[in-house]
Amino acid sequence: SQQGEEDPQALSIQEGENATMNCSYKTSINNLQWYRQNSGRGLVHLILIRSNEREKHSGRLRVTLDTSKKSSSLLITASRAADTASYFCATCSNDYKLSFGAGTTVTVRA
Amino acid sequence: NAGVTQTPKFQVLKTGQSMTLQCAQDMNHEYMSWYRQDPGMGLRLIHYSVGAGITDQGEVPNGYNVSRSTTEDFPLRLLSAAPSQTSVYFCASSYSHPSGGASEQFFGPGTRLTVL
C-alpha cells in the first residue's frame, strides 16, 4: 500500500501566487522526497529532506518535515506557468524502497 | 551521460503474450527500480535491485520477473500479459545516500504498455 498521501488532490492558482501541498505518511522514515511530473513524462527529483531535518529550500521551493505529525509540506513561491505539473511525495525507509503518494495536480493560470 | 534509458516507448500486446521492457543506466548507480503508474494512483513499486545479482519484490510483483546481471541493466519481463497490466512503466536508478537510505531517484522516460 502507498504510504504517502498528498493533499489536496488538485490545486489551481494564479501566476505569481504561492502553492502549498501537504503529504502525510504512516510509518517511520529515513528521508522524504518530492518529485515533479510534467504531463506524460518521467518524474524529476526536487528536494530530499532527511528525518532529522525540519526545513529545506531550493530556489522557489520550500519543504518542511514534522516527524511528530508524520507530515511534510511543499511550498512553491511566486508560481509560474511552467510550474503546472503533478507533484508527488515519496517516503524512504531504511530498506531503500520509495513509497509514492497519488500526487497533487497543480495548474497555474496566466 | 544518457542517464536512464527505456525501450520501447510504446508497446501493444495481446493477452497472453510475453515481452521484456529494457532499462539501462550509465551512472554506475547501485539501486534500480521498476514502477507502474496508473491514473490517480501515483507510482507503485514492482521490483527493485540493490546491486548486480540482487533483486527483491516490491508492492505489486505478480506477473513480472526481473534480473540484474550487470550494474547497468535491469530488464522487466511480463510473463503472460493481462489487460490489468496496461499501464505506464518507469525505471529509476539511485545511489545510497551517505547517511543511509536511498538518494534521489533518476527516472527514465517511461514505456506506455497496452494489453488488449
Coordinates of C-alpha atoms in Angstrom, one line a residue:
Chain A
S1 CA 0.0 0.0 0.0
Q2 CA 1.1 3.6 -0.6
Q3 CA 2.5 5.3 2.4
G4 CA 2.4 8.9 1.4
E5 CA -0.9 10.7 0.8
E6 CA -0.9 14.2 -0.7
D7 CA -3.5 16.9 -0.1
P8 CA -5.1 18.5 -1.9
Q9 CA -5.6 16.2 -5.0
A10 CA -5.8 19.2 -7.2
L11 CA -4.9 22.9 -6.9
S12 CA -5.5 25.8 -9.3
I13 CA -3.7 29.1 -8.7
Q14 CA -3.0 32.4 -10.5
E15 CA 0.5 33.1 -11.8
G16 CA 2.5 34.8 -9.0
E17 CA 0.6 33.2 -6.2
N18 CA 2.1 30.6 -3.8
A19 CA 1.1 27.0 -3.9
T20 CA 1.2 24.7 -0.9
M21 CA 0.6 21.0 -0.8
N22 CA 0.9 18.5 2.0
C23 CA 2.0 14.9 2.4
S24 CA 1.1 12.6 5.3
Y25 CA 2.7 9.2 5.9
K26 CA 2.2 6.3 8.4
T27 CA 5.5 4.8 9.4
S28 CA 8.9 6.0 10.4
I29 CA 11.2 7.2 7.6
N30 CA 14.8 7.7 6.7
N31 CA 14.0 10.6 4.3
L32 CA 11.2 12.1 2.3
Q33 CA 11.5 13.2 -1.3
W34 CA 9.4 15.4 -3.5
Y35 CA 9.1 14.9 -7.3
R36 CA 7.5 16.8 -10.2
Q37 CA 6.0 15.1 -13.2
N38 CA 5.0 17.1 -16.3
S39 CA 2.3 15.5 -18.4
G40 CA 3.3 12.2 -19.9
R41 CA 6.9 12.4 -18.8
G42 CA 9.2 10.8 -16.2
L43 CA 9.5 12.2 -12.7
V44 CA 12.1 14.8 -11.8
H45 CA 13.5 15.0 -8.3
L46 CA 13.0 18.3 -6.5
I47 CA 14.1 18.0 -2.9
L48 CA 15.2 15.3 -0.4
I49 CA 14.7 16.1 3.3
R50 CA 16.1 13.7 6.0
S51 CA 14.2 12.7 9.1
N52 CA 16.5 14.8 11.3
E53 CA 15.9 18.0 9.2
R54 CA 12.9 20.3 9.6
E55 CA 13.2 22.6 6.6
K56 CA 15.0 22.8 3.3
H57 CA 15.0 25.3 0.5
S58 CA 15.8 25.1 -3.2
G59 CA 15.2 28.2 -5.3
R60 CA 11.4 28.9 -5.1
L61 CA 10.7 25.6 -3.3
R62 CA 10.5 25.2 0.5
V63 CA 9.9 21.8 2.1
T64 CA 9.1 21.3 5.8
L65 CA 9.0 18.0 7.7
D66 CA 7.3 17.3 11.0
T67 CA 8.1 13.7 12.1
S68 CA 6.0 14.0 15.2
K69 CA 2.9 14.6 13.0
K70 CA 4.3 12.4 10.2
S71 CA 3.7 15.1 7.6
S72 CA 5.6 17.3 5.1
S73 CA 4.7 20.3 3.0
L74 CA 5.9 21.7 -0.2
L75 CA 5.6 25.4 -0.9
I76 CA 6.2 26.9 -4.3
T77 CA 6.5 30.6 -4.2
A78 CA 5.7 33.1 -7.0
S79 CA 4.3 30.4 -9.2
R80 CA 4.8 30.4 -13.0
A81 CA 3.0 28.7 -15.8
A82 CA 5.9 26.2 -16.1
D83 CA 5.1 25.0 -12.5
T84 CA 2.0 23.4 -13.9
A85 CA 2.6 19.7 -13.2
S86 CA 1.8 16.9 -10.8
Y87 CA 3.8 16.8 -7.5
F88 CA 4.5 13.6 -5.6
C89 CA 5.9 12.9 -2.2
A90 CA 7.9 9.7 -1.7
T91 CA 9.0 8.3 1.7
C92 CA 12.1 6.2 2.0
S93 CA 12.5 3.7 4.8
N94 CA 15.8 2.1 5.8
D95 CA 15.4 -0.6 3.2
Y96 CA 16.0 1.9 0.4
K97 CA 12.5 1.4 -1.1
L98 CA 10.5 4.5 -2.0
S99 CA 6.7 4.6 -1.5
F100 CA 4.9 7.3 -3.5
G101 CA 1.6 9.1 -2.9
A102 CA -1.0 9.6 -5.5
G103 CA 0.1 13.2 -6.2
T104 CA -1.2 16.7 -6.3
T105 CA -2.1 18.2 -9.7
V106 CA -1.2 21.9 -9.8
T107 CA -2.5 24.2 -12.5
V108 CA -1.0 27.7 -12.7
R109 CA -3.3 30.1 -14.6
A110 CA -1.8 33.0 -16.6
Chain B
N1 CA 25.7 10.8 -19.9
A2 CA 22.4 9.4 -21.3
G3 CA 21.0 8.9 -17.7
V4 CA 18.3 6.3 -17.5
T5 CA 17.0 4.9 -20.9
Q6 CA 14.0 2.8 -21.5
T7 CA 12.8 0.9 -24.6
P8 CA 10.4 0.7 -26.2
K9 CA 8.5 3.9 -25.6
F10 CA 5.2 2.4 -26.7
Q11 CA 4.0 -1.3 -26.9
V12 CA 0.7 -3.0 -27.6
L13 CA 0.4 -6.7 -26.6
K14 CA -2.3 -9.2 -26.9
T15 CA -3.4 -11.1 -23.8
G16 CA -1.1 -14.0 -23.0
Q17 CA 1.9 -12.6 -24.9
S18 CA 5.2 -12.1 -23.2
M19 CA 7.7 -9.3 -23.6
T20 CA 10.7 -7.6 -21.9
L21 CA 10.9 -3.9 -21.1
Q22 CA 14.5 -2.7 -21.2
C23 CA 16.1 -0.3 -18.8
A24 CA 19.7 0.9 -18.7
Q25 CA 21.6 3.5 -16.7
D26 CA 25.1 4.8 -17.2
M27 CA 25.6 6.5 -13.8
N28 CA 27.0 3.4 -12.0
H29 CA 24.1 3.5 -9.6
E30 CA 23.7 0.6 -7.2
Y31 CA 19.9 0.8 -6.9
M32 CA 17.4 0.3 -9.7
S33 CA 13.7 0.0 -9.5
W34 CA 10.6 -0.6 -11.7
Y35 CA 7.4 1.2 -11.1
R36 CA 4.0 1.2 -12.7
Q37 CA 1.8 4.3 -12.8
D38 CA -1.9 4.1 -13.2
P39 CA -4.3 7.1 -13.4
G40 CA -4.9 8.6 -9.9
M41 CA -2.7 6.1 -8.1
G42 CA 0.8 7.5 -8.2
L43 CA 3.7 5.1 -8.7
R44 CA 3.7 1.6 -7.3
L45 CA 6.9 -0.4 -6.9
I46 CA 7.1 -3.7 -8.9
H47 CA 10.6 -4.9 -8.3
Y48 CA 13.9 -3.4 -7.2
S49 CA 17.6 -4.3 -7.0
V50 CA 20.3 -3.1 -4.6
G51 CA 23.1 -4.4 -6.9
A52 CA 24.1 -6.8 -9.6
G53 CA 22.7 -10.3 -8.8
I54 CA 20.4 -9.0 -6.1
T55 CA 16.7 -8.4 -6.7
D56 CA 13.6 -8.2 -4.4
Q57 CA 9.9 -7.8 -4.7
G58 CA 8.0 -4.5 -4.3
E59 CA 4.4 -3.8 -3.7
V60 CA 2.9 -5.3 -6.9
P61 CA 5.3 -8.0 -8.2
N62 CA 2.8 -10.6 -9.5
G63 CA 3.1 -11.3 -13.3
Y64 CA 6.6 -9.7 -13.6
N65 CA 10.1 -11.0 -13.4
V66 CA 13.4 -9.2 -13.2
S67 CA 17.1 -10.0 -13.2
R68 CA 20.2 -7.8 -12.7
S69 CA 23.2 -9.5 -14.3
T70 CA 25.1 -6.1 -14.7
T71 CA 25.1 -2.8 -12.8
E72 CA 23.8 -1.1 -15.9
D73 CA 20.8 -3.1 -17.0
F74 CA 17.6 -4.1 -15.3
P75 CA 15.1 -5.6 -17.6
L76 CA 11.4 -6.2 -16.6
R77 CA 9.7 -9.3 -18.1
L78 CA 6.0 -9.7 -18.4
L79 CA 5.4 -13.5 -18.4
S80 CA 1.9 -13.6 -19.8
A81 CA 0.4 -10.2 -20.4
A82 CA -3.1 -9.4 -19.0
P83 CA -5.3 -6.3 -19.5
S84 CA -4.7 -5.4 -15.9
Q85 CA -1.0 -4.7 -16.8
T86 CA -2.0 -1.9 -19.1
S87 CA 0.0 1.0 -17.6
V88 CA 2.9 3.3 -17.9
Y89 CA 6.1 1.7 -16.6
F90 CA 9.0 3.7 -15.2
C91 CA 12.5 2.6 -14.4
A92 CA 14.6 4.5 -12.0
S93 CA 18.1 4.4 -10.5
S94 CA 19.7 5.9 -7.5
Y95 CA 22.8 5.6 -5.2
S96 CA 22.9 5.1 -1.5
H97 CA 22.8 8.3 0.5
P98 CA 25.9 8.9 2.7
S99 CA 23.6 9.0 5.8
G100 CA 21.7 5.9 4.8
G101 CA 18.6 5.2 2.8
A102 CA 18.1 5.9 -0.9
S103 CA 19.2 9.1 -2.5
E104 CA 17.2 11.0 -5.2
Q105 CA 15.9 8.7 -7.9
F106 CA 16.6 9.3 -11.6
F107 CA 13.7 8.3 -13.8
G108 CA 13.6 7.1 -17.4
P109 CA 11.0 8.5 -19.8
G110 CA 8.6 5.6 -19.4
T111 CA 7.1 2.8 -21.5
R112 CA 3.4 3.0 -22.3
L113 CA 2.0 -0.5 -22.5
T114 CA -1.4 -1.5 -23.7
V115 CA -2.6 -5.1 -23.3
L116 CA -5.7 -6.0 -25.4

